[in-house]
Amino acid sequence: MASFGFYQRTASAPHVEERAGCSSRCLPVIQAHRRTRAHGARGVATATERPRLMPQRISAASTDVVCFDDSHDTKGRQAAAAPPAVDKVGVLLLNLGGPETLDDVKPFLFNLFADPEIIRLPQAAQFLQPFLATIISTLRAPKSAEGYKAIGGGSPLRKITDDQASALAEALKTKGQAANVYVGMRYWHPYTEEALEHIKRDGVTRLVILPLYPQFSISTSGSSLRLLESLFKSDLALKQLRHTVIPSWYQRRGYVCAMADLIVQELRKFNEVPSVEVFFSAHGVPKSYVEEAGDPYKEEMEECVRLIMEEVRARGFANSHTLAYQSRVGPAEWLKPYTDDSIRELGQRGVKSLLAVPISFVSEHIETLEEIDMEYRELAMESGIRHWGRVPALNTNTAFIDDLADAVLEALPYVGCLAGPTDSLVPLGDLEMLLQAYDRERRALPSPVVMWEWGWTKSAETWNGRIAMLAIIIILVLEASSGQSILKNLIWAQ
Ligand SMILES: C=CC1=C(C)c2cc3[nH]c(cc4nc(cc5[nH]c(cc1n2)c(C)c5CCC(=O)O)C(CCC(=O)O)=C4C)c(C)c3C=C
Ligand SMILES: [Fe+2]
């Protein structure tokens, strides 16, 4: 029997519903397949090097599904596909987390910059990560805190994600599937570790892991999945927990239609609808993530925008559109075009009406409420744009939550097919397989943030970076000469 590693929607999957008013055909895309084409040796096929999981491609209706053939289990164990006697379904929503008060900003930033998926140092320098995270979070905190202050003193992310979890549980119940929905944040409360404790305590037997990022990036979903991978590895109860991961879902019909609904709704508010530029602003990532580590984020983002615009056009709106990337941190090159440059350029080209569409995240957060609504709006006005609109984040949008519930239902049949009570393959198999497909080599990348913005100009940034590097070298020299761990003392004295 073939068993499924990680799940993607297929045209023939159960619970696929046609929704009235949505005319796009969602592409049943299997990212891993595309990764193999796009990144050669980094693709799924390379997982054949691993001893026990052998992926196969089978054709399911109009798409491909990546599967594992259990005949390659070297111990000859059979896949456990049937649900256990006591079946308790759980859904784990993964998200970034955000500081709830201004006092939380610095420790939140520390957690973020201590993440090796955000600052990826070479192996030999990894011991410096907590130290660097301390420096960077300390330098960044005042600027970040200003942003959080402007939106009411903290991130709304926890509340919105909790609301999404409740709405999803309710939607699943309406569809006949009882499930506990848990929230696991990467950098703030409730941490992923806490969510896993609840999952264990509640006796969940089948778990669907759903990152709340429509598009996959090494720095977001990838980071959360890496964390889960290591937590699963070190905990026997979790090793036995059967799970599946929905790695990205930007191509789902329900999501695409929900986004198109919101865009059309906001477009209609303009006087001169046909002349409005639909301006997609995605959170950026450093260019090296895409070009050197094979992050599929850019490709998925472009395809996502194409699908949404196809749907908007199918509804009779022939507006032109732009995709740009915002929220660059530090002076390294990030994905281009940058949102601020694009807004200026559109102004120069004589665009007078602009509708901003946040696209990489499904909740309101600091970068929609402060960066887009305040900074970019002001920039647009300075650039000659006269009419401004912004599409709200999906939050608990009914069509969106309904589609997430469908995604969970479609994924459930594929949960834990490789499970075995004493076998570590199930959690590791799914997560590991997925992570190998996306970021197999985990090569060191130029840090996006070491050279820091400590002033207002590019040269100030450069000098700040140099000062930070010099400080590190001095500390290393002092450590080497004194034989004492100055770094350790500094970090634990926090
Ligand atoms: C898909 C979305 C996101 C990607 C990709 C991403 C990459 C990424 N982010 C940073 C640095 C920071 N991110 C911060 C906040 C933040 N980031 C995202 C999403 C993505 N990040 C969200 C939703 C939020 C806001 C959370 C909230 O509180 O509401 C911050 C802190 C805020 C600030 O100071 O700007 C930093 C710093 C890097 C370096 C990176 C890729 C390497
Ligand atoms: Fe970010």
Coordinates of C-alpha atoms and ligand atoms in Angstrom, one line a residue:
M1 CA 0.0 0.0 0.0
A2 CA 1.3 3.4 -0.8
S3 CA 1.2 5.9 1.9
F4 CA 1.3 9.7 1.7
G5 CA 4.0 11.8 3.0
F6 CA 2.7 15.3 2.9
Y7 CA -0.5 16.4 1.4
Q8 CA -1.5 18.8 -1.3
R9 CA -4.9 19.4 -2.6
T10 CA -5.7 17.3 -5.6
A11 CA -8.5 17.7 -8.1
S12 CA -9.9 14.3 -6.9
A13 CA -9.5 14.9 -3.2
P14 CA -12.6 14.5 -1.0
H15 CA -14.6 17.5 0.1
V16 CA -13.8 19.6 -2.9
E17 CA -16.6 22.0 -3.3
E18 CA -17.4 24.3 -6.2
R19 CA -18.4 27.6 -4.8
A20 CA -20.8 29.9 -6.5
G21 CA -19.4 33.2 -7.7
C22 CA -15.8 31.9 -8.0
S23 CA -14.8 31.2 -11.6
S24 CA -11.1 30.5 -11.3
R25 CA -9.7 27.1 -11.7
C26 CA -7.3 26.7 -8.9
L27 CA -4.1 25.1 -10.0
P28 CA -3.6 21.8 -8.2
V29 CA 0.1 22.5 -7.8
I30 CA 2.5 20.2 -6.1
Q31 CA 5.3 22.4 -5.0
A32 CA 7.7 19.7 -4.3
H33 CA 7.4 18.5 -7.9
R34 CA 8.1 22.0 -9.1
R35 CA 11.0 22.3 -6.7
T36 CA 12.5 19.3 -8.3
R37 CA 12.3 20.9 -11.7
A38 CA 13.4 24.3 -10.4
H39 CA 16.2 23.4 -8.1
G40 CA 17.5 20.2 -9.5
A41 CA 19.3 18.3 -6.7
R42 CA 17.5 20.1 -4.0
G43 CA 14.2 18.6 -5.1
V44 CA 12.1 15.9 -3.7
A45 CA 13.7 13.2 -5.8
T46 CA 16.9 13.6 -3.7
A47 CA 15.1 12.2 -0.7
T48 CA 15.8 8.7 -2.3
E49 CA 19.2 9.1 -0.6
R50 CA 17.5 8.8 2.7
P51 CA 17.3 5.2 4.0
R52 CA 13.7 4.5 4.6
L53 CA 11.4 7.0 2.8
M54 CA 11.2 6.5 -0.9
P55 CA 9.0 9.1 -2.6
Q56 CA 7.1 8.1 -5.7
R57 CA 5.0 10.2 -7.9
I58 CA 1.6 8.9 -8.7
S59 CA -0.9 10.7 -10.8
A60 CA -4.2 11.6 -9.1
A61 CA -6.6 13.0 -11.6
S62 CA -5.0 16.1 -13.1
T63 CA -2.2 16.4 -10.6
D64 CA 0.7 14.7 -9.0
V65 CA 0.9 13.6 -5.4
V66 CA 4.2 12.9 -3.6
C67 CA 3.9 9.6 -1.8
F68 CA 6.1 7.3 0.2
D69 CA 6.1 3.7 -0.6
D70 CA 6.2 1.7 2.7
S71 CA 7.9 -1.2 1.0
H72 CA 11.1 0.7 1.5
D73 CA 10.8 0.6 5.3
T74 CA 14.0 -1.3 6.0
K75 CA 12.5 -3.0 9.0
G76 CA 9.7 -4.2 6.9
R77 CA 7.0 -2.6 9.0
Q78 CA 3.6 -2.0 7.4
A79 CA 2.2 1.5 7.2
A80 CA -0.5 2.1 9.8
A81 CA -3.1 3.8 7.6
A82 CA -6.2 3.0 9.7
P83 CA -7.3 5.5 12.3
P84 CA -6.6 4.4 15.9
A85 CA -9.3 3.0 18.1
V86 CA -9.7 6.3 19.9
D87 CA -9.6 8.9 17.2
K88 CA -9.0 12.4 18.3
V89 CA -8.3 14.9 15.6
G90 CA -6.2 18.0 16.2
V91 CA -5.2 20.9 14.0
L92 CA -2.1 22.9 14.8
L93 CA -2.1 26.4 13.4
L94 CA 1.5 27.7 13.1
N95 CA 2.1 31.4 13.2
L96 CA 4.8 34.0 13.9
G97 CA 3.5 35.6 17.1
G98 CA 3.9 39.2 18.1
P99 CA 4.6 41.3 21.2
E100 CA 1.5 42.0 23.2
T101 CA 2.9 44.9 25.1
L102 CA 5.8 47.3 24.4
D103 CA 7.8 45.5 27.1
D104 CA 7.5 42.4 25.0
V105 CA 9.1 44.0 21.9
K106 CA 12.8 43.3 22.8
P107 CA 12.4 39.7 24.0
F108 CA 10.2 39.0 21.0
L109 CA 12.9 40.4 18.7
F110 CA 15.5 38.4 20.5
N111 CA 13.5 35.2 19.8
L112 CA 13.2 36.2 16.1
F113 CA 16.9 37.0 15.6
A114 CA 18.0 33.9 17.6
D115 CA 16.2 31.8 14.9
P116 CA 18.8 30.3 12.6
E117 CA 16.2 30.5 9.7
I118 CA 16.3 34.3 10.1
I119 CA 20.0 34.7 10.6
R120 CA 21.8 31.7 9.2
L121 CA 25.4 31.7 10.3
P122 CA 28.1 29.3 9.1
Q123 CA 28.4 26.2 11.4
A124 CA 31.6 27.4 13.0
A125 CA 30.0 30.7 14.1
Q126 CA 26.7 29.4 15.3
F127 CA 27.6 29.8 18.9
L128 CA 27.5 33.6 18.2
Q129 CA 23.8 33.5 17.4
P130 CA 22.4 34.4 20.9
F131 CA 25.0 37.1 21.2
L132 CA 24.1 38.6 17.8
A133 CA 20.4 38.2 18.7
T134 CA 21.0 40.2 21.8
I135 CA 22.8 43.0 20.0
I136 CA 20.4 43.2 17.1
S137 CA 17.2 43.0 19.2
T138 CA 18.6 45.8 21.5
L139 CA 19.4 48.0 18.5
R140 CA 16.1 47.3 16.7
A141 CA 13.8 47.5 19.7
P142 CA 13.3 51.3 19.8
K143 CA 12.3 51.4 16.1
S144 CA 10.0 48.4 16.4
A145 CA 8.5 49.7 19.6
E146 CA 7.6 52.9 17.9
G147 CA 5.7 50.9 15.3
Y148 CA 3.8 48.9 17.9
K149 CA 3.0 52.0 19.8
A150 CA 1.5 53.5 16.7
I151 CA -0.9 50.6 16.4
G152 CA -2.1 50.6 20.0
G153 CA 0.9 49.3 22.0
G154 CA 1.1 45.7 20.8
S155 CA 0.5 43.2 18.0
P156 CA -3.1 42.0 17.4
L157 CA -1.8 38.7 16.1
R158 CA -2.5 36.5 19.1
K159 CA -6.2 37.6 19.4
I160 CA -6.8 37.3 15.6
T161 CA -5.1 33.8 15.5
D162 CA -7.1 32.6 18.5
D163 CA -10.3 33.9 16.7
Q164 CA -9.2 32.0 13.5
A165 CA -8.7 28.9 15.6
S166 CA -12.2 29.1 17.1
A167 CA -13.7 29.8 13.7
L168 CA -11.9 26.9 12.2
A169 CA -13.0 24.5 14.9
E170 CA -16.6 25.7 14.4
A171 CA -16.4 25.3 10.6
L172 CA -15.0 21.8 11.0
K173 CA -17.8 20.9 13.4
T174 CA -20.4 22.2 10.9
K175 CA -18.8 20.0 8.3
G176 CA -19.2 17.0 10.7
Q177 CA -15.6 16.8 11.9
A178 CA -14.9 17.4 15.6
A179 CA -11.4 18.7 16.1
N180 CA -9.4 20.7 18.6
V181 CA -7.6 23.6 17.0
Y182 CA -4.3 24.7 18.6
V183 CA -2.2 27.8 18.1
G184 CA 1.6 27.4 18.1
M185 CA 3.6 30.7 17.7
R186 CA 7.2 30.7 16.7
Y187 CA 8.5 33.8 18.5
W188 CA 5.9 34.6 21.2
H189 CA 3.1 33.2 23.3
P190 CA 1.5 30.8 23.0
Y191 CA 4.7 29.1 21.9
T192 CA 4.7 26.0 19.7
E193 CA 6.1 24.1 22.6
E194 CA 3.0 25.0 24.7
A195 CA 0.7 24.0 21.9
L196 CA 2.4 20.6 21.7
E197 CA 2.0 20.1 25.5
H198 CA -1.7 20.7 25.1
I199 CA -1.9 18.3 22.1
K200 CA -0.3 15.6 24.2
R201 CA -2.4 16.3 27.2
D202 CA -5.6 16.1 25.2
G203 CA -4.6 12.8 23.7
V204 CA -4.7 13.9 20.0
T205 CA -4.2 10.9 17.8
R206 CA -4.2 12.5 14.3
L207 CA -2.8 16.0 13.7
V208 CA -3.0 18.3 10.7
I209 CA -0.3 20.9 10.8
L210 CA -1.3 24.1 9.0
P211 CA 1.1 27.1 8.8
L212 CA -1.0 30.3 8.6
Y213 CA 1.2 31.5 5.7
P214 CA -0.4 31.0 2.3
Q215 CA 3.1 30.8 0.6
F216 CA 6.0 28.8 1.9
S217 CA 9.2 30.5 3.0
I218 CA 12.2 29.1 4.7
S219 CA 12.0 32.0 7.1
T220 CA 8.3 31.5 8.1
S221 CA 6.6 28.1 7.6
G222 CA 10.1 26.5 7.2
S223 CA 11.3 27.9 10.5
S224 CA 8.2 26.6 12.4
L225 CA 8.5 23.2 10.7
R226 CA 12.2 22.9 11.6
L227 CA 11.2 23.7 15.2
L228 CA 8.5 21.0 15.1
E229 CA 11.0 18.6 13.6
S230 CA 13.4 19.0 16.5
L231 CA 10.6 18.8 19.1
F232 CA 9.2 15.7 17.6
K233 CA 12.6 14.1 17.5
S234 CA 13.2 14.6 21.2
D235 CA 9.8 13.4 22.5
L236 CA 8.6 9.8 22.4
A237 CA 4.9 10.8 22.6
L238 CA 5.3 13.2 19.7
K239 CA 7.3 10.6 17.7
Q240 CA 4.2 8.4 17.8
L241 CA 1.8 11.2 16.9
R242 CA 0.5 10.7 13.3
H243 CA 0.5 13.9 11.4
T244 CA 0.5 15.6 8.0
V245 CA 1.6 19.0 7.0
I246 CA -0.2 21.3 4.5
P247 CA 3.0 23.2 3.5
S248 CA 1.3 26.0 1.5
W249 CA -2.1 26.7 0.2
Y250 CA -2.0 30.0 -1.8
Q251 CA -3.4 28.1 -4.8
R252 CA -6.6 26.9 -3.1
R253 CA -9.7 28.0 -4.8
G254 CA -11.4 29.2 -1.7
Y255 CA -8.4 31.3 -0.6
V256 CA -8.0 32.8 -4.1
C257 CA -11.8 33.6 -4.3
A258 CA -11.8 35.1 -0.8
M259 CA -9.0 37.4 -1.8
A260 CA -10.7 38.3 -5.1
D261 CA -13.9 39.1 -3.1
L262 CA -12.1 41.5 -0.9
I263 CA -10.3 43.2 -3.8
V264 CA -13.5 43.7 -5.9
Q265 CA -15.3 45.0 -2.8
E266 CA -12.5 47.6 -2.2
L267 CA -12.2 48.4 -6.0
R268 CA -15.9 49.3 -6.1
K269 CA -15.3 52.1 -3.5
F270 CA -13.2 54.1 -6.0
N271 CA -14.8 56.6 -8.4
E272 CA -12.7 55.7 -11.4
V273 CA -12.5 52.0 -11.0
P274 CA -10.7 51.0 -14.2
S275 CA -7.8 53.3 -13.5
V276 CA -7.0 51.9 -10.1
E277 CA -3.7 50.1 -9.8
V278 CA -4.0 46.9 -7.8
F279 CA -0.9 47.0 -5.7
F280 CA 0.1 43.7 -4.1
S281 CA 2.6 44.2 -1.2
A282 CA 4.2 41.1 0.0
H283 CA 6.6 40.8 3.0
G284 CA 10.1 40.5 1.6
V285 CA 12.8 38.0 2.2
P286 CA 16.5 38.4 1.5
K287 CA 17.3 37.6 -2.2
S288 CA 19.8 35.0 -1.1
Y289 CA 17.1 32.9 0.4
V290 CA 15.5 32.5 -3.0
E291 CA 18.7 32.4 -5.1
E292 CA 21.0 30.5 -2.9
A293 CA 18.8 28.4 -0.6
G294 CA 16.1 27.7 -3.1
D295 CA 13.3 29.3 -1.1
P296 CA 10.1 28.9 -3.2
Y297 CA 8.6 32.0 -1.7
K298 CA 9.0 34.3 -4.7
E299 CA 7.7 31.7 -7.2
E300 CA 4.7 30.9 -5.0
M301 CA 4.0 34.6 -4.5
E302 CA 4.1 35.4 -8.2
E303 CA 1.8 32.4 -8.9
C304 CA -0.5 33.5 -6.1
V305 CA -0.9 37.0 -7.5
R306 CA -1.5 35.6 -11.0
L307 CA -4.3 33.4 -9.7
I308 CA -6.0 36.1 -7.8
M309 CA -5.8 38.6 -10.7
E310 CA -7.1 35.9 -13.0
E311 CA -10.1 35.6 -10.7
V312 CA -10.5 39.4 -10.4
R313 CA -10.5 39.7 -14.2
A314 CA -13.0 36.9 -14.6
R315 CA -15.3 39.1 -12.6
G316 CA -15.0 41.9 -15.1
F317 CA -12.3 44.1 -13.6
A318 CA -9.4 44.6 -16.1
N319 CA -7.2 46.7 -13.8
S320 CA -3.5 46.6 -14.1
H321 CA -1.5 45.3 -11.1
T322 CA 2.0 45.4 -9.5
L323 CA 3.7 43.0 -7.0
A324 CA 6.3 44.6 -4.7
Y325 CA 8.0 43.5 -1.5
Q326 CA 8.0 45.4 1.8
S327 CA 9.5 45.4 5.3
R328 CA 13.1 45.0 4.3
V329 CA 15.4 44.7 7.4
G330 CA 19.1 45.8 7.1
P331 CA 21.1 46.7 4.0
A332 CA 21.4 43.3 2.3
E333 CA 19.5 43.0 -1.0
W334 CA 16.0 41.6 -0.6
L335 CA 13.4 40.6 -3.2
K336 CA 12.7 43.5 -5.6
P337 CA 11.0 45.7 -6.5
Y338 CA 10.8 47.3 -3.1
T339 CA 7.3 48.6 -2.1
D340 CA 8.5 52.1 -1.5
D341 CA 10.4 52.3 -4.9
S342 CA 7.3 50.9 -6.7
I343 CA 5.0 53.4 -5.1
R344 CA 7.3 56.3 -6.2
E345 CA 7.5 54.9 -9.7
L346 CA 3.8 54.5 -10.0
G347 CA 3.4 58.1 -8.9
Q348 CA 5.9 59.2 -11.6
R349 CA 4.0 57.3 -14.2
G350 CA 0.9 59.3 -13.4
V351 CA -1.1 56.7 -11.4
K352 CA -3.6 58.5 -9.3
S353 CA -5.5 55.7 -7.6
L354 CA -3.9 52.8 -5.8
L355 CA -5.4 49.8 -3.9
A356 CA -2.9 48.2 -1.6
V357 CA -3.3 44.4 -1.1
P358 CA -1.3 42.8 1.7
I359 CA -0.6 39.3 0.4
S360 CA 1.8 37.2 2.5
F361 CA -0.1 37.1 5.7
V362 CA -3.8 36.4 6.6
S363 CA -4.1 38.6 9.7
E364 CA -3.8 42.3 10.4
H365 CA -0.4 43.0 11.9
I366 CA 2.2 45.7 12.4
E367 CA 3.1 45.7 8.7
T368 CA -0.5 46.2 7.5
L369 CA -1.6 48.6 10.2
E370 CA 1.6 50.7 10.5
E371 CA 3.8 50.2 7.5
I372 CA 1.1 50.1 4.8
D373 CA -1.7 52.2 6.3
M374 CA 0.6 54.9 7.6
E375 CA 4.0 54.9 6.0
Y376 CA 3.2 53.8 2.5
R377 CA 0.0 55.8 2.3
E378 CA 1.9 58.9 3.2
L379 CA 4.5 58.0 0.6
A380 CA 1.8 57.5 -2.0
M381 CA 0.4 60.9 -1.3
E382 CA 3.8 62.5 -1.6
S383 CA 4.3 60.6 -4.9
G384 CA 1.2 62.2 -6.5
I385 CA -1.2 59.4 -5.8
R386 CA -4.5 61.0 -4.9
H387 CA -6.8 58.1 -4.0
W388 CA -5.8 55.3 -1.7
G389 CA -7.4 52.1 -0.6
R390 CA -6.3 49.0 1.3
V391 CA -7.7 45.5 1.2
P392 CA -8.3 44.2 4.7
A393 CA -6.5 41.0 5.9
L394 CA -8.7 37.9 5.7
N395 CA -8.7 37.4 9.5
T396 CA -11.9 35.4 10.2
N397 CA -13.4 35.9 6.7
T398 CA -16.1 33.2 6.4
A399 CA -15.2 32.0 2.9
F400 CA -11.5 31.8 3.9
I401 CA -12.1 29.9 7.2
D402 CA -14.5 27.6 5.3
D403 CA -11.7 26.8 2.8
L404 CA -9.2 26.2 5.6
A405 CA -11.7 23.7 7.1
D406 CA -11.9 22.0 3.7
A407 CA -8.1 21.9 3.5
V408 CA -8.0 20.1 6.8
L409 CA -10.7 17.7 5.8
E410 CA -8.9 16.9 2.6
A411 CA -5.6 16.4 4.4
L412 CA -7.0 14.1 7.1
P413 CA -7.1 10.9 5.0
Y414 CA -3.3 11.3 4.5
V415 CA -2.4 11.7 8.2
G416 CA 0.3 9.5 9.5
C417 CA 0.3 6.8 6.9
L418 CA 3.8 5.8 7.8
A419 CA 3.1 5.7 11.5
G420 CA 4.2 2.8 13.6
P421 CA 4.1 2.8 17.4
T422 CA 7.9 2.7 18.0
D423 CA 8.9 4.2 14.7
S424 CA 10.2 7.7 14.5
L425 CA 9.4 7.9 10.8
V426 CA 6.0 9.4 11.1
P427 CA 6.6 12.8 12.4
L428 CA 10.1 12.9 11.1
G429 CA 9.1 11.5 7.7
D430 CA 6.6 14.1 6.9
L431 CA 8.4 17.1 8.3
E432 CA 11.8 16.0 7.2
M433 CA 10.7 15.1 3.7
L434 CA 9.1 18.4 3.3
L435 CA 12.0 20.4 4.6
Q436 CA 14.4 18.5 2.5
A437 CA 12.4 19.3 -0.5
Y438 CA 12.6 23.0 0.2
D439 CA 15.9 23.7 1.8
R440 CA 17.9 20.5 1.7
E441 CA 21.4 21.9 2.0
R442 CA 20.7 24.5 4.7
R443 CA 23.7 26.5 3.5
A444 CA 24.9 29.5 5.4
L445 CA 23.4 32.6 4.0
P446 CA 24.6 36.2 4.2
S447 CA 22.8 37.6 7.2
P448 CA 20.0 40.0 6.4
V449 CA 20.5 41.9 9.5
V450 CA 24.1 42.0 10.9
M451 CA 24.8 45.3 9.4
W452 CA 22.3 47.3 11.3
E453 CA 20.1 50.4 10.9
W454 CA 21.2 52.4 13.8
G455 CA 20.9 55.7 12.1
W456 CA 19.0 57.3 9.3
T457 CA 21.4 56.9 6.4
K458 CA 22.9 54.0 4.4
S459 CA 26.4 54.9 5.6
A460 CA 25.2 55.0 9.2
E461 CA 23.9 51.5 8.7
T462 CA 27.2 50.4 7.3
W463 CA 29.1 51.9 10.2
N464 CA 26.8 50.4 12.7
G465 CA 27.4 47.0 11.2
R466 CA 31.1 47.5 11.3
I467 CA 31.0 48.6 14.9
A468 CA 28.9 45.5 15.8
M469 CA 31.4 43.3 14.0
L470 CA 34.3 45.0 15.7
A471 CA 32.6 44.4 19.1
I472 CA 32.3 40.7 18.3
I473 CA 35.9 40.4 17.3
I474 CA 37.1 42.3 20.5
I475 CA 35.0 40.0 22.7
L476 CA 36.3 36.9 20.9
V477 CA 39.9 38.1 21.4
L478 CA 39.2 38.8 25.1
E479 CA 37.6 35.4 25.5
A480 CA 40.6 33.7 23.9
S481 CA 43.1 35.7 26.0
S482 CA 41.3 35.5 29.4
G483 CA 39.9 32.0 29.1
Q484 CA 36.6 33.3 30.4
S485 CA 33.3 33.2 28.6
I486 CA 32.4 36.8 28.3
L487 CA 29.6 36.1 25.9
K488 CA 28.0 33.7 28.2
N489 CA 28.1 36.2 31.1
L490 CA 26.7 38.9 28.9
I491 CA 23.8 36.8 27.6
W492 CA 22.8 35.4 30.9
A493 CA 23.1 38.7 32.6
Q494 CA 20.2 39.9 30.5
Ligands
LIG1 C1 5.3 35.8 5.1 C2 5.6 36.7 5.9 C3 6.9 37.0 6.5 C4 8.2 36.7 6.1 C5 8.6 36.0 4.8 C6 9.1 37.3 7.0 C7 10.5 37.2 6.9 C8 11.3 38.0 7.8 N1 11.0 38.9 8.8 C9 12.1 39.4 9.3 C10 12.2 40.4 10.4 C11 11.1 40.8 11.1 N2 9.8 40.5 11.0 C12 9.0 41.1 11.9 C13 7.6 41.1 12.1 C14 6.8 40.3 11.3 N3 7.2 39.5 10.2 C15 6.0 39.0 9.7 C16 5.9 38.1 8.5 C17 7.0 37.7 7.8 N4 8.4 37.8 8.0 C18 4.9 39.4 10.4 C19 3.5 39.0 10.2 C20 5.4 40.3 11.4 C21 4.6 41.1 12.4 C22 4.2 40.4 13.7 C23 3.4 41.3 14.5 O1 3.9 41.6 15.6 O2 2.3 41.7 14.2 C24 9.8 41.9 12.7 C25 9.4 42.8 13.9 C26 8.7 44.0 13.6 C27 9.7 45.0 13.0 O3 10.6 45.4 13.7 O4 9.6 45.3 11.8 C28 11.1 41.8 12.2 C29 12.4 42.5 12.7 C30 13.2 38.9 8.6 C31 14.7 39.3 8.9 C32 12.7 38.0 7.7 C33 13.5 37.1 6.7 C34 14.7 36.7 6.8
FE2 FE 9.0 39.4 9.3

